[in-house]
Each structure stands twice: as C-alpha cells, then as structure tokens.
Coordinates of C-alpha atoms in Angstrom, one line a residue:
M1245 CA 6.5 32.4 -7.7
I1246 CA 3.7 29.8 -7.8
T1247 CA 0.9 30.0 -10.4
S1248 CA -0.6 26.5 -10.7
Y1249 CA -1.5 23.2 -9.0
T1250 CA 1.2 21.6 -11.0
Q1251 CA 3.9 23.8 -9.5
I1252 CA 2.7 23.0 -6.0
G1253 CA 2.8 19.3 -7.0
Y1254 CA 6.4 19.7 -8.1
I1255 CA 7.4 21.1 -4.7
I1256 CA 5.8 18.2 -2.8
S1257 CA 7.2 15.7 -5.3
I1258 CA 10.8 16.9 -4.9
F1259 CA 10.3 16.5 -1.2
G1260 CA 9.0 13.0 -1.6
L1261 CA 11.7 12.0 -4.1
S1262 CA 14.6 13.3 -2.0
K1263 CA 13.2 11.8 1.2
A1264 CA 12.5 8.4 -0.6
V1265 CA 15.9 8.0 -2.0
T1266 CA 17.7 9.0 1.1
N1267 CA 15.5 6.7 3.2
L1268 CA 17.1 3.8 1.3
V1269 CA 20.6 5.3 1.4
F1270 CA 20.5 6.2 5.1
G1271 CA 19.0 2.8 5.9
V1272 CA 22.0 1.0 4.5
I1273 CA 24.4 3.5 6.1
S1274 CA 22.8 3.1 9.5
D1275 CA 23.4 -0.7 9.3
R1276 CA 27.1 -0.1 8.7
I1277 CA 28.1 2.8 10.9
G1278 CA 25.3 3.2 13.3
R1279 CA 22.0 5.0 13.8
K1280 CA 23.2 8.2 15.6
P1281 CA 25.4 9.6 12.8
V1282 CA 22.5 9.6 10.2
I1283 CA 20.2 11.3 12.7
I1284 CA 22.8 14.0 13.3
V1285 CA 23.4 14.6 9.5
G1286 CA 19.6 14.6 9.0
S1287 CA 19.1 17.3 11.6
I1288 CA 21.7 19.5 9.9
L1289 CA 20.3 19.1 6.4
T1290 CA 16.7 19.8 7.6
G1291 CA 17.8 23.1 9.2
L1292 CA 19.7 24.1 6.0
G1293 CA 16.6 23.5 3.9
G1294 CA 14.5 25.6 6.2
L1295 CA 17.0 28.4 6.0
L1296 CA 17.1 28.3 2.2
I1297 CA 13.3 28.4 1.9
A1298 CA 13.0 31.2 4.4
R1299 CA 15.4 33.3 2.3
A1300 CA 14.2 32.0 -1.1
S1301 CA 14.0 34.6 -3.9
S1302 CA 12.8 32.2 -6.7
Y1303 CA 10.9 29.0 -7.3
T1304 CA 14.2 27.2 -7.9
Y1305 CA 15.3 28.0 -4.3
L1306 CA 12.0 26.6 -3.0
L1307 CA 12.7 23.4 -4.8
I1308 CA 16.3 23.1 -3.5
G1309 CA 15.3 23.9 0.1
T1310 CA 12.4 21.4 -0.1
A1311 CA 14.8 18.7 -1.3
L1312 CA 17.2 19.4 1.6
I1313 CA 14.4 19.0 4.1
G1314 CA 13.4 15.8 2.4
V1315 CA 17.0 14.5 2.6
G1316 CA 17.2 15.5 6.2
G1317 CA 13.9 13.9 7.0
G1318 CA 15.1 10.6 5.4
G1319 CA 18.1 10.5 7.8
T1320 CA 16.4 11.4 11.0
F1321 CA 13.3 9.2 10.5
V1322 CA 15.2 6.1 9.5
G1323 CA 17.7 6.4 12.2
I1324 CA 15.1 7.1 15.0
M1325 CA 12.7 4.4 13.8
V1326 CA 15.3 1.6 13.8
S1327 CA 16.7 2.8 17.1
M1328 CA 13.3 2.5 18.7
T1329 CA 12.6 -1.0 17.3
E1330 CA 16.0 -2.0 18.8
A1331 CA 15.1 -0.4 22.1
L1332 CA 11.7 -2.2 22.4
P1333 CA 12.2 -5.4 20.3
L1334 CA 9.1 -7.1 21.7
Q1335 CA 6.8 -4.1 21.5
I1336 CA 7.6 -2.8 18.0
G1337 CA 4.1 -1.6 17.4
L1338 CA 4.1 0.5 20.5
A1339 CA 7.6 1.8 19.7
M1340 CA 6.5 2.9 16.3
G1341 CA 3.3 4.4 17.7
L1342 CA 5.2 6.5 20.2
F1343 CA 7.6 7.6 17.4
E1344 CA 4.7 8.6 15.1
L1345 CA 3.0 10.3 18.0
A1346 CA 6.0 12.5 18.4
A1347 CA 6.4 13.1 14.7
Y1348 CA 2.8 13.8 13.8
G1349 CA 2.0 15.5 17.0
G1350 CA 4.7 17.9 16.1
S1351 CA 3.3 18.1 12.6
S1352 CA -0.1 18.9 14.0
I1353 CA 1.1 21.6 16.3
G1354 CA 3.5 22.9 13.6
T1355 CA 0.6 23.1 11.0
Y1356 CA -1.4 25.4 13.4
V1357 CA 1.6 27.5 14.5
A1358 CA 2.9 27.8 10.9
G1359 CA -0.6 28.9 9.7
T1360 CA -0.8 31.5 12.5
L1361 CA 2.7 32.8 11.8
G1362 CA 2.0 32.9 8.1
V1363 CA -1.1 35.0 8.6
L1364 CA 0.4 37.4 11.1
N1365 CA 4.0 37.8 9.8
G1366 CA 4.2 36.4 6.3
L1367 CA 4.8 33.0 4.7
R1368 CA 8.6 33.0 5.3
Y1369 CA 8.5 33.0 9.1
P1370 CA 7.3 29.4 9.6
F1371 CA 10.6 28.2 8.0
Y1372 CA 12.6 30.0 10.6
L1373 CA 10.9 27.8 13.1
I1374 CA 12.2 24.8 11.3
I1375 CA 15.8 26.1 11.7
I1376 CA 15.3 26.6 15.5
I1377 CA 13.8 23.1 15.9
S1378 CA 16.5 21.5 13.8
A1379 CA 19.2 23.1 15.9
F1380 CA 17.6 21.8 19.1
C1381 CA 17.4 18.3 17.7
L1382 CA 21.0 18.5 16.6
A1383 CA 22.2 19.4 20.1
L1384 CA 20.0 16.8 21.7
S1385 CA 21.3 14.1 19.3
I1386 CA 24.9 14.9 19.9
L1387 CA 24.6 15.2 23.7
R1388 CA 22.0 12.7 24.8
L1389 CA 21.2 10.2 22.0
P1390 CA 22.6 6.7 22.6
E1391 CA 23.8 4.4 19.8
T1392 CA 21.6 1.2 19.6
I1393 CA 23.3 -0.9 17.0
K1394 CA 25.3 -3.8 18.4
V1395 CA 29.1 -3.7 18.1
G1396 CA 30.2 -5.5 15.0
E1397 CA 26.7 -5.9 13.6
G1398 CA 27.1 -3.0 11.2
K1399 CA 30.1 -4.5 9.5
S1400 CA 28.3 -7.8 8.9
A1401 CA 25.5 -6.0 7.1
E1402 CA 27.8 -5.3 4.2
H1403 CA 27.9 -9.0 3.4
S1404 CA 24.3 -10.0 4.2
I1405 CA 22.1 -7.8 2.1
G1406 CA 22.2 -10.1 -0.9
A1407 CA 21.3 -13.1 1.2
H1408 CA 18.0 -11.5 2.2
Y1409 CA 16.4 -10.8 -1.2
K1410 CA 13.5 -13.0 -0.2
D1411 CA 12.8 -10.6 2.7
F1412 CA 12.8 -7.7 0.3
L1413 CA 10.2 -9.5 -1.7
K1414 CA 8.1 -10.1 1.4
I1415 CA 7.9 -6.4 2.1
L1416 CA 6.9 -5.5 -1.4
P1417 CA 3.1 -5.7 -0.7
L1418 CA 3.6 -3.6 2.4
S1419 CA 5.5 -1.1 0.3
I1420 CA 2.6 -0.9 -2.1
A1421 CA 0.3 -0.1 0.8
G1422 CA 2.7 2.5 2.1
F1423 CA 2.9 4.0 -1.3
S1424 CA -0.9 4.4 -1.4
S1425 CA -0.8 6.1 2.0
K1426 CA 1.6 8.7 0.8
V1427 CA -0.5 9.4 -2.3
M1428 CA -3.2 10.2 0.2
D1429 CA -0.8 12.3 2.3
S1430 CA 0.3 14.3 -0.7
L1431 CA -3.4 15.0 -1.6
I1432 CA -4.1 16.2 2.0
I1433 CA -0.9 18.3 2.3
S1434 CA -0.7 19.7 -1.3
F1435 CA -4.3 20.2 -2.5
I1436 CA -6.9 19.8 0.3
P1437 CA -6.0 23.2 1.8
L1438 CA -6.7 24.8 -1.6
Y1439 CA -9.8 22.6 -2.0
L1440 CA -11.1 23.8 1.4
L1441 CA -10.4 27.5 0.5
E1442 CA -12.4 27.0 -2.6
K1443 CA -15.3 25.7 -0.5
G1444 CA -15.2 29.1 1.3
L1445 CA -13.3 28.3 4.5
G1446 CA -10.8 30.9 5.8
F1447 CA -7.1 30.3 6.4
E1448 CA -7.5 29.6 10.1
M1449 CA -10.4 27.2 9.5
V1450 CA -8.3 25.3 7.0
A1451 CA -5.4 25.1 9.5
V1452 CA -7.8 23.7 12.2
V1453 CA -9.1 21.0 9.8
L1454 CA -5.6 19.9 8.8
S1455 CA -4.4 20.0 12.5
A1456 CA -7.4 17.9 13.4
F1457 CA -6.3 15.2 11.0
T1458 CA -2.7 15.2 12.1
L1459 CA -3.5 15.4 15.8
S1460 CA -6.0 12.5 15.6
W1461 CA -3.4 10.5 13.6
A1462 CA -0.7 11.2 16.1
I1463 CA -2.7 10.6 19.3
F1464 CA -4.1 7.2 18.2
Q1465 CA -0.9 5.7 16.8
P1466 CA 0.5 4.5 20.2
F1467 CA -2.9 2.8 20.8
T1468 CA -3.1 1.2 17.4
G1469 CA 0.6 0.2 17.6
H1470 CA 0.1 -1.4 21.0
L1471 CA -3.1 -3.1 19.7
S1472 CA -1.1 -4.6 16.8
D1473 CA 1.3 -6.0 19.4
R1474 CA -1.6 -7.8 21.0
I1475 CA -4.0 -8.9 18.2
G1476 CA -1.8 -8.7 15.1
R1477 CA -1.0 -6.2 12.3
K1478 CA -2.9 -7.3 9.2
T1479 CA -6.6 -6.9 10.2
I1480 CA -6.3 -3.4 11.6
T1481 CA -4.1 -2.3 8.6
V1482 CA -6.8 -3.5 6.1
L1483 CA -9.5 -1.7 8.1
G1484 CA -7.5 1.5 8.2
L1485 CA -6.8 1.6 4.5
G1486 CA -10.3 0.7 3.6
G1487 CA -11.7 3.3 6.0
S1488 CA -9.4 6.0 4.6
S1489 CA -10.5 5.2 1.0
L1490 CA -14.2 5.9 2.0
S1491 CA -13.3 8.9 4.2
I1492 CA -11.4 10.6 1.3
I1493 CA -14.5 10.3 -0.9
A1494 CA -16.6 12.0 1.8
L1495 CA -14.3 15.1 1.5
S1496 CA -15.8 15.8 -1.9
V1497 CA -19.4 16.0 -0.7
I1498 CA -19.1 17.7 2.7
N1499 CA -19.1 21.5 2.9
N1500 CA -20.0 22.2 6.6
Y1501 CA -17.0 23.3 8.7
T1502 CA -17.9 21.3 11.8
S1503 CA -18.5 18.2 9.7
L1504 CA -15.1 18.6 8.0
V1505 CA -13.3 18.8 11.3
L1506 CA -15.1 15.6 12.4
L1507 CA -14.2 13.9 9.1
A1508 CA -10.6 15.0 9.6
L1509 CA -10.6 13.4 13.0
L1510 CA -12.0 10.2 11.6
L1511 CA -9.5 10.1 8.7
G1512 CA -6.7 10.6 11.2
F1513 CA -7.9 7.6 13.2
M1514 CA -8.1 5.5 10.1
S1515 CA -4.6 6.5 9.1
A1516 CA -3.4 5.5 12.6
L1517 CA -4.8 2.0 12.1
Y1518 CA -2.5 1.2 9.2
Y1519 CA 0.5 3.6 9.5
T1520 CA 2.2 2.2 12.5
P1521 CA 1.4 -1.5 11.9
L1522 CA 2.8 -1.3 8.4
V1523 CA 6.2 -0.3 9.7
A1524 CA 6.0 -2.9 12.5
M1525 CA 5.3 -5.6 9.9
V1526 CA 8.5 -4.7 8.1
S1527 CA 10.4 -4.9 11.3
D1528 CA 8.8 -8.2 12.1
I1529 CA 10.1 -9.6 8.8
A1530 CA 13.6 -7.9 8.9
P1531 CA 16.6 -9.8 10.3
S1532 CA 18.5 -7.6 12.8
D1533 CA 21.6 -7.2 10.6
V1534 CA 19.7 -5.6 7.8
E1535 CA 16.8 -4.0 9.6
G1536 CA 17.9 -0.5 8.8
T1537 CA 18.2 -1.4 5.1
L1538 CA 14.8 -3.1 5.0
I1539 CA 13.0 -0.3 6.8
G1540 CA 14.8 2.2 4.6
S1541 CA 13.7 0.2 1.5
Y1542 CA 10.1 0.2 2.7
R1543 CA 10.3 4.0 3.4
F1544 CA 11.8 4.5 -0.1
F1545 CA 8.9 2.8 -1.9
R1546 CA 6.4 4.3 0.5
D1547 CA 7.7 7.9 0.1
M1548 CA 7.7 7.6 -3.7
G1549 CA 4.0 8.2 -3.3
Y1550 CA 5.0 11.7 -2.2
F1551 CA 6.9 12.0 -5.5
I1552 CA 4.5 10.4 -8.0
G1553 CA 1.2 11.4 -6.2
P1554 CA 1.5 15.2 -6.4
L1555 CA 2.6 15.1 -10.0
I1556 CA -0.4 13.0 -11.1
L1557 CA -2.9 14.6 -8.8
G1558 CA -1.7 18.1 -9.7
K1559 CA -2.1 17.4 -13.4
I1560 CA -5.5 15.9 -12.9
A1561 CA -6.6 19.0 -10.9
D1562 CA -5.4 21.4 -13.6
V1563 CA -7.0 19.5 -16.4
Y1564 CA -10.2 18.5 -14.7
T1565 CA -10.9 19.4 -11.0
L1566 CA -9.6 18.5 -7.6
N1567 CA -12.6 16.2 -7.2
Y1568 CA -11.1 13.8 -9.7
S1569 CA -7.8 13.9 -7.7
I1570 CA -9.8 12.8 -4.7
Y1571 CA -11.5 10.0 -6.5
L1572 CA -8.2 8.6 -7.9
T1573 CA -6.7 8.7 -4.4
S1574 CA -9.6 6.6 -3.1
V1575 CA -9.1 4.1 -5.8
V1576 CA -5.4 3.8 -5.0
L1577 CA -6.1 3.1 -1.4
A1578 CA -8.7 0.5 -2.3
F1579 CA -6.2 -1.3 -4.5
A1580 CA -3.8 -1.4 -1.6
V1581 CA -6.4 -3.1 0.5
L1582 CA -6.8 -5.9 -2.1
V1583 CA -3.1 -6.4 -2.3
L1584 CA -2.8 -6.8 1.5
I1585 CA -5.8 -9.2 1.7
W1586 CA -4.5 -11.4 -1.1
S1587 CA -0.7 -11.5 -0.6
V1588 CA 0.2 -10.7 3.1
K1589 CA 0.3 -13.1 6.0
E1590 CA 0.2 -12.0 9.7
T1591 CA 3.8 -11.2 10.8
Y1592 CA 3.5 -10.4 14.5
S1593 CA 4.1 -13.9 15.9
R1594 CA 7.4 -14.2 14.2
K1595 CA 9.2 -11.5 16.2
V1596 CA 7.8 -12.8 19.4
M1597 CA 9.0 -16.3 18.7
Q1598 CA 12.5 -15.1 17.8

C-alpha cells in the first residue's frame, strides 16, 4: 500500500491536520459546554480510528483511520490539558509536565509494544491495542472524570472571544515555536525509523532508539514543568529548542547504536525543556473564560507542523536524501529560538499575581 516517503508523509500530515483543526474546535467547545464531553468524544473517535486502520484494505482507509485518531486526539488532549491547569492553577508547569509524562510515557511504552507486536504478529495488531486503550479511557472518563469548568463560565466564553484578540497575538510567537517542535516530531516519527534502518539497525534496535527519545521526554517533563514554575518559562524554552536544533544535526553523523540511544535520550531531555513550558506560557497569558480556546488555538498552530512538516520533509527526502530533511528541521528549530528571544517576555509571574 505504501511505496514512497511522500506517501508516509501524507499519512502523518492527515493526522496533523485533523488534530490541529479539532484542537481549535474542541478548545472553543470546551469553553462553552465543559471539558468532560470533549474528552469522551475524543476517546470514542480514537478507538474508531484504530479499528479502521486495523481492518484497512487500502491506502485510503489508512488515511481515514489516521484522521479519526487525529480528531480524537484533539478532543482528549485539549480537554485534559485545560482541566489540569484548572485543577492546579498556581502550578501550571507541573500540571502540564504530569500530563505530558502520562501522554509520552504511554507513547514510549506503546512504541516498544507496537514494534514487538508488529514483528511477532504483523503490523495490524498494534492498532487493536489502540481500541482497547480507547475503550478503557472512555469508561474511565464517563465514570470517574470530574468537570472542572465553573458553572456559567462556559456561556460567557461565547461573548468574550473577540475581546481577547490581543491575547491571541501574544501567543503567536509561542505557536511558531510549537510549530517548529512538531516539524521535528514529524521527522522523528515519520522518517527517522527509516533513516535508522538505512544505517543498518534492526527493527528492535530502532524501536529502542525511538522509545529512548519518548521515555526521556516523558520522564523529564514534570521536572522541567516544575522548574518553569520556580525560575520562569522563557530561558529553559530557548535552551531546549536550541539544544534540539543541534541534537537533530548529530543524527546525520552518528552511526553507532549505543551513541544513537544516548543521543535520543539527550534529544528527549531537550524536548522536555520547551514542550511543557510553552503550553504553560499560553495558560499564563489566557484569561480563564477563554483558556480552552487559547490553548486550542496554540495547539492548532503547533500541530500544523505535523501537517506541513511531513509533506515538505517527505518531498525533500524523495528528491534529495533524508539528510537534507534533517538539516531543514534544524534550521526551523533555530528560527523558533530567534523568534522567542526577540518577541516573547517572561509570563510566569502574571499567573501568580492573579
């Protein structure tokens, strides 16, 4: 069904586009009717997407199933993220770090389990695991998840979005930084596995390298989030993006398996330095009545990197080589560093003062 880097790029792009658009939509909806309903709907759609891919008989079904998973992810992630900022309003960095630990810890474990299932039983079986996990999340959301939005606050959001256009402008540089991070993610998820296979690594070795990245990313995020609650967000965000730009370049020159695992651990740490603080900065800026909308807007622009990145990187890899896709990703990250340095002020003190 898949014969080129470009086709792989299309699959990741449809995931990024569907997730990006629904981040924005579900963010607005969550401000109006609550966080819990969008989490429930997201869990259902994710499970349906996994089922469709597991039973796919053509490339078209792969695209549709991937889009459903993207839509479901948009609902669950926005709903959970805003709920956690409301549960811990003075420790937003820590709250986001704990959320990302759960999300990317699961991703790390899932990468390894999926790789093992794929080798032992075939590439369809990992998607049955998505169905099982989605069903569990659905039951947990219905039975145990509390609603965090204040009574009456959702209705007021309908009339206040236009009044906060300046806040939307303030998060634009953060959205650019988030966009660059998803370009890097799309490179790692879509093309680095193939790049490592071309270097001579086996499937299990590739799974270990990718798991090392996501596990390091997940484990460090509560610490970097908590650190941003103590010393501020901007400095560690700039360090993380700059370090990621350099670490990505190192991928093109390192061939040793052990060194690649260590590099993946370093890249995961660098990603943790910016990933959680960026969302926390958006929450610092956002008034409570449109927090879901602003976080959804940030995630929309951020996840567009998942849409545009794979298309461009896939084309570059087909026409030239994957090395050039790596170089471009490094440049995009470096540009985001400059944007943050020149146009973003520290935001942490604002939420504390409120």
